[in-house]
Amino acid sequence: VENYRFGATPTRQGSSLTVMTSDASHWGIRGSEDLGGGNRAYFKAESGFQADSGVLTTANQLFSREVYVGLSNPTLGSLQLGSQ
């Protein structure tokens, strides 16, 4: 939510404007599972939407931001597949 205030001048009175922008709204799910021995599987799926209307930012594409799955090991590091 953004609020703008305009001061008065000799030829017009002051005013204000409040608008709701949706350039940073997103929701998603993520999780992980301990596979034992320090190994871990994880995922993330995130989608953008317009906060004022609820419409997805990318039409007909539910998870349009980050979507990936991965495996991690304390010795070998991580391997991720997907879109970031």
PDB file of N, CA, C and O in Angstrom:
ATOM      1  N   VAL A   1       0.854  -1.169   0.000  1.00  0.00           N
ATOM      2  CA  VAL A   1       0.000   0.000   0.000  1.00  0.00           C
ATOM      3  C   VAL A   1       0.898   1.230   0.000  1.00  0.00           C
ATOM      4  O   VAL A   1       1.850   1.303   0.775  1.00  0.00           O
ATOM      5  N   GLU A   2       0.610   2.139  -0.892  1.00  0.00           N
ATOM      6  CA  GLU A   2       1.381   3.374  -0.987  1.00  0.00           C
ATOM      7  C   GLU A   2       0.461   4.564  -0.757  1.00  0.00           C
ATOM      8  O   GLU A   2      -0.671   4.574  -1.221  1.00  0.00           O
ATOM      9  N   ASN A   3       0.945   5.551  -0.031  1.00  0.00           N
ATOM     10  CA  ASN A   3       0.168   6.746   0.242  1.00  0.00           C
ATOM     11  C   ASN A   3       0.971   7.960  -0.205  1.00  0.00           C
ATOM     12  O   ASN A   3       2.122   8.117   0.177  1.00  0.00           O
ATOM     13  N   TYR A   4       0.362   8.781  -1.025  1.00  0.00           N
ATOM     14  CA  TYR A   4       1.001   9.992  -1.524  1.00  0.00           C
ATOM     15  C   TYR A   4       0.254  11.204  -0.980  1.00  0.00           C
ATOM     16  O   TYR A   4      -0.980  11.217  -0.967  1.00  0.00           O
ATOM     17  N   ARG A   5       0.993  12.214  -0.552  1.00  0.00           N
ATOM     18  CA  ARG A   5       0.383  13.454  -0.079  1.00  0.00           C
ATOM     19  C   ARG A   5       0.947  14.602  -0.893  1.00  0.00           C
ATOM     20  O   ARG A   5       2.155  14.740  -1.054  1.00  0.00           O
ATOM     21  N   PHE A   6       0.043  15.427  -1.391  1.00  0.00           N
ATOM     22  CA  PHE A   6       0.416  16.569  -2.211  1.00  0.00           C
ATOM     23  C   PHE A   6       0.081  17.838  -1.440  1.00  0.00           C
ATOM     24  O   PHE A   6      -1.061  18.024  -1.010  1.00  0.00           O
ATOM     25  N   GLY A   7       1.056  18.662  -1.245  1.00  0.00           N
ATOM     26  CA  GLY A   7       0.862  19.903  -0.501  1.00  0.00           C
ATOM     27  C   GLY A   7       0.047  20.920  -1.279  1.00  0.00           C
ATOM     28  O   GLY A   7      -0.042  20.878  -2.509  1.00  0.00           O
ATOM     29  N   ALA A   8      -0.536  21.834  -0.551  1.00  0.00           N
ATOM     30  CA  ALA A   8      -1.331  22.893  -1.160  1.00  0.00           C
ATOM     31  C   ALA A   8      -0.424  23.930  -1.806  1.00  0.00           C
ATOM     32  O   ALA A   8       0.706  24.163  -1.371  1.00  0.00           O
ATOM     33  N   THR A   9      -0.926  24.530  -2.862  1.00  0.00           N
ATOM     34  CA  THR A   9      -0.253  25.652  -3.516  1.00  0.00           C
ATOM     35  C   THR A   9      -1.248  26.806  -3.557  1.00  0.00           C
ATOM     36  O   THR A   9      -2.435  26.613  -3.269  1.00  0.00           O
ATOM     37  N   PRO A  10      -0.808  27.976  -3.949  1.00  0.00           N
ATOM     38  CA  PRO A  10      -1.762  29.096  -4.013  1.00  0.00           C
ATOM     39  C   PRO A  10      -2.920  28.849  -4.978  1.00  0.00           C
ATOM     40  O   PRO A  10      -3.992  29.425  -4.827  1.00  0.00           O
ATOM     41  N   THR A  11      -2.728  27.965  -5.964  1.00  0.00           N
ATOM     42  CA  THR A  11      -3.791  27.755  -6.963  1.00  0.00           C
ATOM     43  C   THR A  11      -4.564  26.453  -6.781  1.00  0.00           C
ATOM     44  O   THR A  11      -5.537  26.217  -7.496  1.00  0.00           O
ATOM     45  N   ARG A  12      -4.140  25.588  -5.861  1.00  0.00           N
ATOM     46  CA  ARG A  12      -4.909  24.352  -5.623  1.00  0.00           C
ATOM     47  C   ARG A  12      -4.719  23.914  -4.179  1.00  0.00           C
ATOM     48  O   ARG A  12      -3.693  24.173  -3.563  1.00  0.00           O
ATOM     49  N   GLN A  13      -5.726  23.211  -3.683  1.00  0.00           N
ATOM     50  CA  GLN A  13      -5.641  22.743  -2.305  1.00  0.00           C
ATOM     51  C   GLN A  13      -4.879  21.419  -2.236  1.00  0.00           C
ATOM     52  O   GLN A  13      -4.717  20.734  -3.243  1.00  0.00           O
ATOM     53  N   GLY A  14      -4.394  21.063  -1.053  1.00  0.00           N
ATOM     54  CA  GLY A  14      -3.659  19.817  -0.861  1.00  0.00           C
ATOM     55  C   GLY A  14      -4.551  18.601  -1.049  1.00  0.00           C
ATOM     56  O   GLY A  14      -5.772  18.673  -0.917  1.00  0.00           O
ATOM     57  N   SER A  15      -3.933  17.478  -1.373  1.00  0.00           N
ATOM     58  CA  SER A  15      -4.700  16.246  -1.563  1.00  0.00           C
ATOM     59  C   SER A  15      -3.812  15.049  -1.231  1.00  0.00           C
ATOM     60  O   SER A  15      -2.611  15.190  -1.011  1.00  0.00           O
ATOM     61  N   SER A  16      -4.422  13.898  -1.192  1.00  0.00           N
ATOM     62  CA  SER A  16      -3.658  12.665  -0.963  1.00  0.00           C
ATOM     63  C   SER A  16      -4.233  11.563  -1.822  1.00  0.00           C
ATOM     64  O   SER A  16      -5.379  11.632  -2.274  1.00  0.00           O
ATOM     65  N   LEU A  17      -3.426  10.543  -2.035  1.00  0.00           N
ATOM     66  CA  LEU A  17      -3.819   9.406  -2.858  1.00  0.00           C
ATOM     67  C   LEU A  17      -3.252   8.151  -2.219  1.00  0.00           C
ATOM     68  O   LEU A  17      -2.065   8.088  -1.891  1.00  0.00           O
ATOM     69  N   THR A  18      -4.096   7.142  -2.033  1.00  0.00           N
ATOM     70  CA  THR A  18      -3.648   5.857  -1.510  1.00  0.00           C
ATOM     71  C   THR A  18      -3.929   4.799  -2.573  1.00  0.00           C
ATOM     72  O   THR A  18      -5.049   4.697  -3.071  1.00  0.00           O
ATOM     73  N   VAL A  19      -2.900   4.047  -2.937  1.00  0.00           N
ATOM     74  CA  VAL A  19      -3.049   3.001  -3.950  1.00  0.00           C
ATOM     75  C   VAL A  19      -2.457   1.700  -3.421  1.00  0.00           C
ATOM     76  O   VAL A  19      -1.580   1.696  -2.566  1.00  0.00           O
ATOM     77  N   MET A  20      -2.956   0.597  -3.939  1.00  0.00           N
ATOM     78  CA  MET A  20      -2.427  -0.710  -3.575  1.00  0.00           C
ATOM     79  C   MET A  20      -1.703  -1.267  -4.788  1.00  0.00           C
ATOM     80  O   MET A  20      -2.284  -1.412  -5.856  1.00  0.00           O
ATOM     81  N   THR A  21      -0.420  -1.537  -4.640  1.00  0.00           N
ATOM     82  CA  THR A  21       0.359  -2.097  -5.737  1.00  0.00           C
ATOM     83  C   THR A  21       0.583  -3.579  -5.470  1.00  0.00           C
ATOM     84  O   THR A  21       0.537  -4.037  -4.334  1.00  0.00           O
ATOM     85  N   SER A  22       0.834  -4.322  -6.522  1.00  0.00           N
ATOM     86  CA  SER A  22       0.965  -5.771  -6.366  1.00  0.00           C
ATOM     87  C   SER A  22       2.225  -6.314  -7.027  1.00  0.00           C
ATOM     88  O   SER A  22       2.253  -7.433  -7.486  1.00  0.00           O
ATOM     89  N   ASP A  23       3.272  -5.509  -7.082  1.00  0.00           N
ATOM     90  CA  ASP A  23       4.464  -5.951  -7.780  1.00  0.00           C
ATOM     91  C   ASP A  23       5.319  -6.929  -6.976  1.00  0.00           C
ATOM     92  O   ASP A  23       6.251  -7.492  -7.516  1.00  0.00           O
ATOM     93  N   ALA A  24       5.026  -7.163  -5.709  1.00  0.00           N
ATOM     94  CA  ALA A  24       5.875  -8.039  -4.913  1.00  0.00           C
ATOM     95  C   ALA A  24       5.094  -9.110  -4.155  1.00  0.00           C
ATOM     96  O   ALA A  24       5.623  -9.753  -3.273  1.00  0.00           O
ATOM     97  N   SER A  25       3.835  -9.301  -4.469  1.00  0.00           N
ATOM     98  CA  SER A  25       3.037 -10.281  -3.736  1.00  0.00           C
ATOM     99  C   SER A  25       3.302 -11.688  -4.265  1.00  0.00           C
ATOM    100  O   SER A  25       3.311 -11.918  -5.466  1.00  0.00           O
ATOM    101  N   HIS A  26       3.527 -12.601  -3.353  1.00  0.00           N
ATOM    102  CA  HIS A  26       3.722 -13.988  -3.760  1.00  0.00           C
ATOM    103  C   HIS A  26       3.346 -14.917  -2.612  1.00  0.00           C
ATOM    104  O   HIS A  26       3.273 -14.509  -1.466  1.00  0.00           O
ATOM    105  N   TRP A  27       3.062 -16.152  -2.956  1.00  0.00           N
ATOM    106  CA  TRP A  27       2.772 -17.184  -1.968  1.00  0.00           C
ATOM    107  C   TRP A  27       3.432 -18.466  -2.453  1.00  0.00           C
ATOM    108  O   TRP A  27       3.781 -18.597  -3.623  1.00  0.00           O
ATOM    109  N   GLY A  28       3.611 -19.395  -1.565  1.00  0.00           N
ATOM    110  CA  GLY A  28       4.231 -20.644  -1.975  1.00  0.00           C
ATOM    111  C   GLY A  28       4.232 -21.678  -0.876  1.00  0.00           C
ATOM    112  O   GLY A  28       3.757 -21.440   0.235  1.00  0.00           O
ATOM    113  N   ILE A  29       4.761 -22.818  -1.228  1.00  0.00           N
ATOM    114  CA  ILE A  29       4.926 -23.914  -0.278  1.00  0.00           C
ATOM    115  C   ILE A  29       6.351 -24.427  -0.386  1.00  0.00           C
ATOM    116  O   ILE A  29       6.977 -24.348  -1.447  1.00  0.00           O
ATOM    117  N   ARG A  30       6.876 -24.899   0.722  1.00  0.00           N
ATOM    118  CA  ARG A  30       8.194 -25.519   0.695  1.00  0.00           C
ATOM    119  C   ARG A  30       8.266 -26.519   1.839  1.00  0.00           C
ATOM    120  O   ARG A  30       7.536 -26.426   2.815  1.00  0.00           O
ATOM    121  N   GLY A  31       9.154 -27.458   1.674  1.00  0.00           N
ATOM    122  CA  GLY A  31       9.304 -28.464   2.705  1.00  0.00           C
ATOM    123  C   GLY A  31      10.590 -29.238   2.528  1.00  0.00           C
ATOM    124  O   GLY A  31      11.296 -29.089   1.530  1.00  0.00           O
ATOM    125  N   SER A  32      10.901 -30.049   3.517  1.00  0.00           N
ATOM    126  CA  SER A  32      12.095 -30.880   3.454  1.00  0.00           C
ATOM    127  C   SER A  32      11.845 -32.161   4.224  1.00  0.00           C
ATOM    128  O   SER A  32      10.955 -32.234   5.078  1.00  0.00           O
ATOM    129  N   GLU A  33      12.644 -33.159   3.920  1.00  0.00           N
ATOM    130  CA  GLU A  33      12.542 -34.465   4.560  1.00  0.00           C
ATOM    131  C   GLU A  33      13.943 -34.970   4.869  1.00  0.00           C
ATOM    132  O   GLU A  33      14.806 -34.981   3.994  1.00  0.00           O
ATOM    133  N   ASP A  34      14.147 -35.371   6.099  1.00  0.00           N
ATOM    134  CA  ASP A  34      15.421 -35.958   6.513  1.00  0.00           C
ATOM    135  C   ASP A  34      15.467 -37.390   5.994  1.00  0.00           C
ATOM    136  O   ASP A  34      14.596 -38.204   6.301  1.00  0.00           O
ATOM    137  N   LEU A  35      16.472 -37.690   5.181  1.00  0.00           N
ATOM    138  CA  LEU A  35      16.606 -39.029   4.599  1.00  0.00           C
ATOM    139  C   LEU A  35      17.562 -39.904   5.394  1.00  0.00           C
ATOM    140  O   LEU A  35      17.805 -41.048   5.016  1.00  0.00           O
ATOM    141  N   GLY A  36      18.116 -39.365   6.474  1.00  0.00           N
ATOM    142  CA  GLY A  36      19.060 -40.118   7.298  1.00  0.00           C
ATOM    143  C   GLY A  36      20.493 -39.925   6.825  1.00  0.00           C
ATOM    144  O   GLY A  36      20.758 -39.607   5.669  1.00  0.00           O
ATOM    145  N   GLY A  37      21.430 -40.123   7.714  1.00  0.00           N
ATOM    146  CA  GLY A  37      22.842 -40.001   7.361  1.00  0.00           C
ATOM    147  C   GLY A  37      23.246 -38.602   6.950  1.00  0.00           C
ATOM    148  O   GLY A  37      24.231 -38.421   6.236  1.00  0.00           O
ATOM    149  N   GLY A  38      22.479 -37.581   7.354  1.00  0.00           N
ATOM    150  CA  GLY A  38      22.787 -36.205   6.972  1.00  0.00           C
ATOM    151  C   GLY A  38      22.214 -35.809   5.623  1.00  0.00           C
ATOM    152  O   GLY A  38      22.330 -34.659   5.217  1.00  0.00           O
ATOM    153  N   ASN A  39      21.598 -36.736   4.910  1.00  0.00           N
ATOM    154  CA  ASN A  39      20.994 -36.442   3.608  1.00  0.00           C
ATOM    155  C   ASN A  39      19.612 -35.828   3.804  1.00  0.00           C
ATOM    156  O   ASN A  39      18.892 -36.170   4.739  1.00  0.00           O
ATOM    157  N   ARG A  40      19.253 -34.951   2.881  1.00  0.00           N
ATOM    158  CA  ARG A  40      17.977 -34.258   2.987  1.00  0.00           C
ATOM    159  C   ARG A  40      17.412 -34.012   1.591  1.00  0.00           C
ATOM    160  O   ARG A  40      18.135 -33.636   0.665  1.00  0.00           O
ATOM    161  N   ALA A  41      16.118 -34.225   1.433  1.00  0.00           N
ATOM    162  CA  ALA A  41      15.406 -33.884   0.205  1.00  0.00           C
ATOM    163  C   ALA A  41      14.550 -32.650   0.506  1.00  0.00           C
ATOM    164  O   ALA A  41      14.015 -32.521   1.613  1.00  0.00           O
ATOM    165  N   TYR A  42      14.426 -31.731  -0.444  1.00  0.00           N
ATOM    166  CA  TYR A  42      13.652 -30.517  -0.213  1.00  0.00           C
ATOM    167  C   TYR A  42      13.007 -30.034  -1.507  1.00  0.00           C
ATOM    168  O   TYR A  42      13.380 -30.453  -2.609  1.00  0.00           O
ATOM    169  N   PHE A  43      12.006 -29.162  -1.367  1.00  0.00           N
ATOM    170  CA  PHE A  43      11.322 -28.591  -2.529  1.00  0.00           C
ATOM    171  C   PHE A  43      10.824 -27.203  -2.191  1.00  0.00           C
ATOM    172  O   PHE A  43      10.674 -26.829  -1.024  1.00  0.00           O
ATOM    173  N   LYS A  44      10.546 -26.438  -3.251  1.00  0.00           N
ATOM    174  CA  LYS A  44       9.931 -25.123  -3.111  1.00  0.00           C
ATOM    175  C   LYS A  44       9.108 -24.849  -4.358  1.00  0.00           C
ATOM    176  O   LYS A  44       9.559 -25.109  -5.471  1.00  0.00           O
ATOM    177  N   ALA A  45       7.903 -24.327  -4.184  1.00  0.00           N
ATOM    178  CA  ALA A  45       7.026 -23.935  -5.291  1.00  0.00           C
ATOM    179  C   ALA A  45       6.403 -22.594  -4.916  1.00  0.00           C
ATOM    180  O   ALA A  45       5.733 -22.478  -3.893  1.00  0.00           O
ATOM    181  N   GLU A  46       6.630 -21.566  -5.735  1.00  0.00           N
ATOM    182  CA  GLU A  46       6.200 -20.209  -5.408  1.00  0.00           C
ATOM    183  C   GLU A  46       5.520 -19.568  -6.611  1.00  0.00           C
ATOM    184  O   GLU A  46       5.957 -19.732  -7.741  1.00  0.00           O
ATOM    185  N   SER A  47       4.461 -18.821  -6.340  1.00  0.00           N
ATOM    186  CA  SER A  47       3.697 -18.180  -7.397  1.00  0.00           C
ATOM    187  C   SER A  47       3.451 -16.712  -7.062  1.00  0.00           C
ATOM    188  O   SER A  47       3.298 -16.357  -5.900  1.00  0.00           O
ATOM    189  N   GLY A  48       3.388 -15.868  -8.073  1.00  0.00           N
ATOM    190  CA  GLY A  48       3.082 -14.456  -7.879  1.00  0.00           C
ATOM    191  C   GLY A  48       1.618 -14.184  -8.156  1.00  0.00           C
ATOM    192  O   GLY A  48       0.984 -14.873  -8.948  1.00  0.00           O
ATOM    193  N   PHE A  49       1.067 -13.185  -7.480  1.00  0.00           N
ATOM    194  CA  PHE A  49      -0.318 -12.789  -7.720  1.00  0.00           C
ATOM    195  C   PHE A  49      -0.474 -11.296  -7.462  1.00  0.00           C
ATOM    196  O   PHE A  49       0.348 -10.676  -6.810  1.00  0.00           O
ATOM    197  N   GLN A  50      -1.563 -10.739  -7.982  1.00  0.00           N
ATOM    198  CA  GLN A  50      -1.862  -9.330  -7.772  1.00  0.00           C
ATOM    199  C   GLN A  50      -2.688  -9.217  -6.493  1.00  0.00           C
ATOM    200  O   GLN A  50      -3.779  -9.773  -6.395  1.00  0.00           O
ATOM    201  N   ALA A  51      -2.178  -8.514  -5.511  1.00  0.00           N
ATOM    202  CA  ALA A  51      -2.820  -8.433  -4.204  1.00  0.00           C
ATOM    203  C   ALA A  51      -4.203  -7.784  -4.252  1.00  0.00           C
ATOM    204  O   ALA A  51      -5.079  -8.138  -3.477  1.00  0.00           O
ATOM    205  N   ASP A  52      -4.411  -6.858  -5.161  1.00  0.00           N
ATOM    206  CA  ASP A  52      -5.701  -6.169  -5.207  1.00  0.00           C
ATOM    207  C   ASP A  52      -6.802  -6.977  -5.872  1.00  0.00           C
ATOM    208  O   ASP A  52      -7.974  -6.782  -5.586  1.00  0.00           O
ATOM    209  N   SER A  53      -6.447  -7.931  -6.741  1.00  0.00           N
ATOM    210  CA  SER A  53      -7.482  -8.704  -7.440  1.00  0.00           C
ATOM    211  C   SER A  53      -7.362 -10.213  -7.233  1.00  0.00           C
ATOM    212  O   SER A  53      -8.303 -10.944  -7.507  1.00  0.00           O
ATOM    213  N   GLY A  54      -6.206 -10.687  -6.785  1.00  0.00           N
ATOM    214  CA  GLY A  54      -6.004 -12.120  -6.608  1.00  0.00           C
ATOM    215  C   GLY A  54      -5.618 -12.861  -7.875  1.00  0.00           C
ATOM    216  O   GLY A  54      -5.410 -14.067  -7.860  1.00  0.00           O
ATOM    217  N   VAL A  55      -5.484 -12.160  -8.977  1.00  0.00           N
ATOM    218  CA  VAL A  55      -5.150 -12.769 -10.262  1.00  0.00           C
ATOM    219  C   VAL A  55      -3.664 -13.134 -10.280  1.00  0.00           C
ATOM    220  O   VAL A  55      -2.819 -12.379  -9.805  1.00  0.00           O
ATOM    221  N   LEU A  56      -3.350 -14.312 -10.839  1.00  0.00           N
ATOM    222  CA  LEU A  56      -1.956 -14.722 -10.973  1.00  0.00           C
ATOM    223  C   LEU A  56      -1.203 -13.747 -11.870  1.00  0.00           C
ATOM    224  O   LEU A  56      -1.757 -13.262 -12.856  1.00  0.00           O
ATOM    225  N   THR A  57       0.063 -13.474 -11.553  1.00  0.00           N
ATOM    226  CA  THR A  57       0.838 -12.538 -12.366  1.00  0.00           C
ATOM    227  C   THR A  57       1.176 -13.106 -13.733  1.00  0.00           C
ATOM    228  O   THR A  57       1.351 -12.370 -14.683  1.00  0.00           O
ATOM    229  N   THR A  58       1.295 -14.415 -13.846  1.00  0.00           N
ATOM    230  CA  THR A  58       1.509 -15.061 -15.134  1.00  0.00           C
ATOM    231  C   THR A  58       0.267 -15.900 -15.414  1.00  0.00           C
ATOM    232  O   THR A  58       0.018 -16.893 -14.742  1.00  0.00           O
ATOM    233  N   ALA A  59      -0.527 -15.473 -16.382  1.00  0.00           N
ATOM    234  CA  ALA A  59      -1.808 -16.116 -16.660  1.00  0.00           C
ATOM    235  C   ALA A  59      -1.652 -17.615 -16.923  1.00  0.00           C
ATOM    236  O   ALA A  59      -0.740 -18.042 -17.631  1.00  0.00           O
ATOM    237  N   ASN A  60      -2.507 -18.391 -16.318  1.00  0.00           N
ATOM    238  CA  ASN A  60      -2.583 -19.846 -16.518  1.00  0.00           C
ATOM    239  C   ASN A  60      -1.312 -20.593 -16.124  1.00  0.00           C
ATOM    240  O   ASN A  60      -1.066 -21.680 -16.611  1.00  0.00           O
ATOM    241  N   GLN A  61      -0.491 -20.021 -15.277  1.00  0.00           N
ATOM    242  CA  GLN A  61       0.711 -20.696 -14.816  1.00  0.00           C
ATOM    243  C   GLN A  61       0.774 -20.537 -13.302  1.00  0.00           C
ATOM    244  O   GLN A  61       1.132 -19.492 -12.788  1.00  0.00           O
ATOM    245  N   LEU A  62       0.421 -21.610 -12.576  1.00  0.00           N
ATOM    246  CA  LEU A  62       0.278 -21.529 -11.135  1.00  0.00           C
ATOM    247  C   LEU A  62       1.579 -21.196 -10.425  1.00  0.00           C
ATOM    248  O   LEU A  62       1.639 -20.267  -9.644  1.00  0.00           O
ATOM    249  N   PHE A  63       2.648 -21.916 -10.672  1.00  0.00           N
ATOM    250  CA  PHE A  63       3.913 -21.651  -9.996  1.00  0.00           C
ATOM    251  C   PHE A  63       4.887 -21.029 -10.994  1.00  0.00           C
ATOM    252  O   PHE A  63       5.654 -21.708 -11.657  1.00  0.00           O
ATOM    253  N   SER A  64       4.856 -19.701 -11.084  1.00  0.00           N
ATOM    254  CA  SER A  64       5.619 -18.990 -12.107  1.00  0.00           C
ATOM    255  C   SER A  64       6.895 -18.347 -11.573  1.00  0.00           C
ATOM    256  O   SER A  64       7.645 -17.773 -12.328  1.00  0.00           O
ATOM    257  N   ARG A  65       7.153 -18.439 -10.274  1.00  0.00           N
ATOM    258  CA  ARG A  65       8.355 -17.825  -9.721  1.00  0.00           C
ATOM    259  C   ARG A  65       9.420 -18.895  -9.517  1.00  0.00           C
ATOM    260  O   ARG A  65      10.074 -19.303 -10.449  1.00  0.00           O
ATOM    261  N   GLU A  66       9.620 -19.353  -8.322  1.00  0.00           N
ATOM    262  CA  GLU A  66      10.607 -20.398  -8.055  1.00  0.00           C
ATOM    263  C   GLU A  66       9.919 -21.753  -7.890  1.00  0.00           C
ATOM    264  O   GLU A  66       8.956 -21.870  -7.151  1.00  0.00           O
ATOM    265  N   VAL A  67      10.433 -22.742  -8.602  1.00  0.00           N
ATOM    266  CA  VAL A  67       9.951 -24.110  -8.464  1.00  0.00           C
ATOM    267  C   VAL A  67      11.158 -25.029  -8.608  1.00  0.00           C
ATOM    268  O   VAL A  67      11.808 -25.048  -9.653  1.00  0.00           O
ATOM    269  N   TYR A  68      11.492 -25.755  -7.544  1.00  0.00           N
ATOM    270  CA  TYR A  68      12.614 -26.675  -7.641  1.00  0.00           C
ATOM    271  C   TYR A  68      12.515 -27.774  -6.592  1.00  0.00           C
ATOM    272  O   TYR A  68      11.783 -27.667  -5.621  1.00  0.00           O
ATOM    273  N   VAL A  69      13.254 -28.852  -6.855  1.00  0.00           N
ATOM    274  CA  VAL A  69      13.455 -29.940  -5.906  1.00  0.00           C
ATOM    275  C   VAL A  69      14.952 -30.115  -5.747  1.00  0.00           C
ATOM    276  O   VAL A  69      15.724 -29.750  -6.636  1.00  0.00           O
ATOM    277  N   GLY A  70      15.375 -30.652  -4.616  1.00  0.00           N
ATOM    278  CA  GLY A  70      16.802 -30.810  -4.410  1.00  0.00           C
ATOM    279  C   GLY A  70      17.146 -31.889  -3.413  1.00  0.00           C
ATOM    280  O   GLY A  70      16.299 -32.351  -2.644  1.00  0.00           O
ATOM    281  N   LEU A  71      18.400 -32.293  -3.461  1.00  0.00           N
ATOM    282  CA  LEU A  71      18.976 -33.231  -2.501  1.00  0.00           C
ATOM    283  C   LEU A  71      20.226 -32.588  -1.936  1.00  0.00           C
ATOM    284  O   LEU A  71      20.989 -31.950  -2.663  1.00  0.00           O
ATOM    285  N   SER A  72      20.442 -32.744  -0.635  1.00  0.00           N
ATOM    286  CA  SER A  72      21.655 -32.193  -0.043  1.00  0.00           C
ATOM    287  C   SER A  72      22.337 -33.240   0.822  1.00  0.00           C
ATOM    288  O   SER A  72      21.692 -34.126   1.381  1.00  0.00           O
ATOM    289  N   ASN A  73      23.655 -33.117   0.867  1.00  0.00           N
ATOM    290  CA  ASN A  73      24.503 -34.010   1.643  1.00  0.00           C
ATOM    291  C   ASN A  73      25.573 -33.141   2.290  1.00  0.00           C
ATOM    292  O   ASN A  73      26.147 -32.281   1.618  1.00  0.00           O
ATOM    293  N   PRO A  74      25.863 -33.339   3.585  1.00  0.00           N
ATOM    294  CA  PRO A  74      26.834 -32.468   4.243  1.00  0.00           C
ATOM    295  C   PRO A  74      28.238 -32.538   3.645  1.00  0.00           C
ATOM    296  O   PRO A  74      28.997 -31.581   3.710  1.00  0.00           O
ATOM    297  N   THR A  75      28.599 -33.644   3.012  1.00  0.00           N
ATOM    298  CA  THR A  75      29.925 -33.802   2.433  1.00  0.00           C
ATOM    299  C   THR A  75      29.973 -33.364   0.971  1.00  0.00           C
ATOM    300  O   THR A  75      30.889 -32.671   0.547  1.00  0.00           O
ATOM    301  N   LEU A  76      28.957 -33.753   0.200  1.00  0.00           N
ATOM    302  CA  LEU A  76      28.955 -33.515  -1.244  1.00  0.00           C
ATOM    303  C   LEU A  76      28.312 -32.200  -1.658  1.00  0.00           C
ATOM    304  O   LEU A  76      28.496 -31.739  -2.775  1.00  0.00           O
ATOM    305  N   GLY A  77      27.496 -31.598  -0.794  1.00  0.00           N
ATOM    306  CA  GLY A  77      26.819 -30.356  -1.149  1.00  0.00           C
ATOM    307  C   GLY A  77      25.393 -30.612  -1.580  1.00  0.00           C
ATOM    308  O   GLY A  77      24.763 -31.567  -1.129  1.00  0.00           O
ATOM    309  N   SER A  78      24.881 -29.767  -2.490  1.00  0.00           N
ATOM    310  CA  SER A  78      23.487 -29.831  -2.906  1.00  0.00           C
ATOM    311  C   SER A  78      23.368 -29.949  -4.416  1.00  0.00           C
ATOM    312  O   SER A  78      24.195 -29.436  -5.161  1.00  0.00           O
ATOM    313  N   LEU A  79      22.273 -30.568  -4.835  1.00  0.00           N
ATOM    314  CA  LEU A  79      21.894 -30.631  -6.240  1.00  0.00           C
ATOM    315  C   LEU A  79      20.443 -30.198  -6.324  1.00  0.00           C
ATOM    316  O   LEU A  79      19.592 -30.775  -5.651  1.00  0.00           O
ATOM    317  N   GLN A  80      20.180 -29.158  -7.113  1.00  0.00           N
ATOM    318  CA  GLN A  80      18.823 -28.641  -7.283  1.00  0.00           C
ATOM    319  C   GLN A  80      18.437 -28.710  -8.742  1.00  0.00           C
ATOM    320  O   GLN A  80      19.240 -28.394  -9.624  1.00  0.00           O
ATOM    321  N   LEU A  81      17.187 -29.077  -8.986  1.00  0.00           N
ATOM    322  CA  LEU A  81      16.632 -29.113 -10.338  1.00  0.00           C
ATOM    323  C   LEU A  81      15.355 -28.284 -10.353  1.00  0.00           C
ATOM    324  O   LEU A  81      14.518 -28.439  -9.487  1.00  0.00           O
ATOM    325  N   GLY A  82      15.231 -27.398 -11.345  1.00  0.00           N
ATOM    326  CA  GLY A  82      14.040 -26.592 -11.444  1.00  0.00           C
ATOM    327  C   GLY A  82      14.348 -25.190 -11.916  1.00  0.00           C
ATOM    328  O   GLY A  82      15.378 -24.925 -12.516  1.00  0.00           O
ATOM    329  N   SER A  83      13.450 -24.289 -11.597  1.00  0.00           N
ATOM    330  CA  SER A  83      13.557 -22.897 -12.038  1.00  0.00           C
ATOM    331  C   SER A  83      13.688 -21.984 -10.821  1.00  0.00           C
ATOM    332  O   SER A  83      12.906 -22.086  -9.883  1.00  0.00           O
ATOM    333  N   GLN A  84      14.700 -21.109 -10.876  1.00  0.00           N
ATOM    334  CA  GLN A  84      14.899 -20.160  -9.779  1.00  0.00           C
ATOM    335  C   GLN A  84      14.942 -18.753 -10.301  1.00  0.00           C
ATOM    336  O   GLN A  84      15.500 -18.448 -11.283  1.00  0.00           O
TER     337      GLN A  84
END
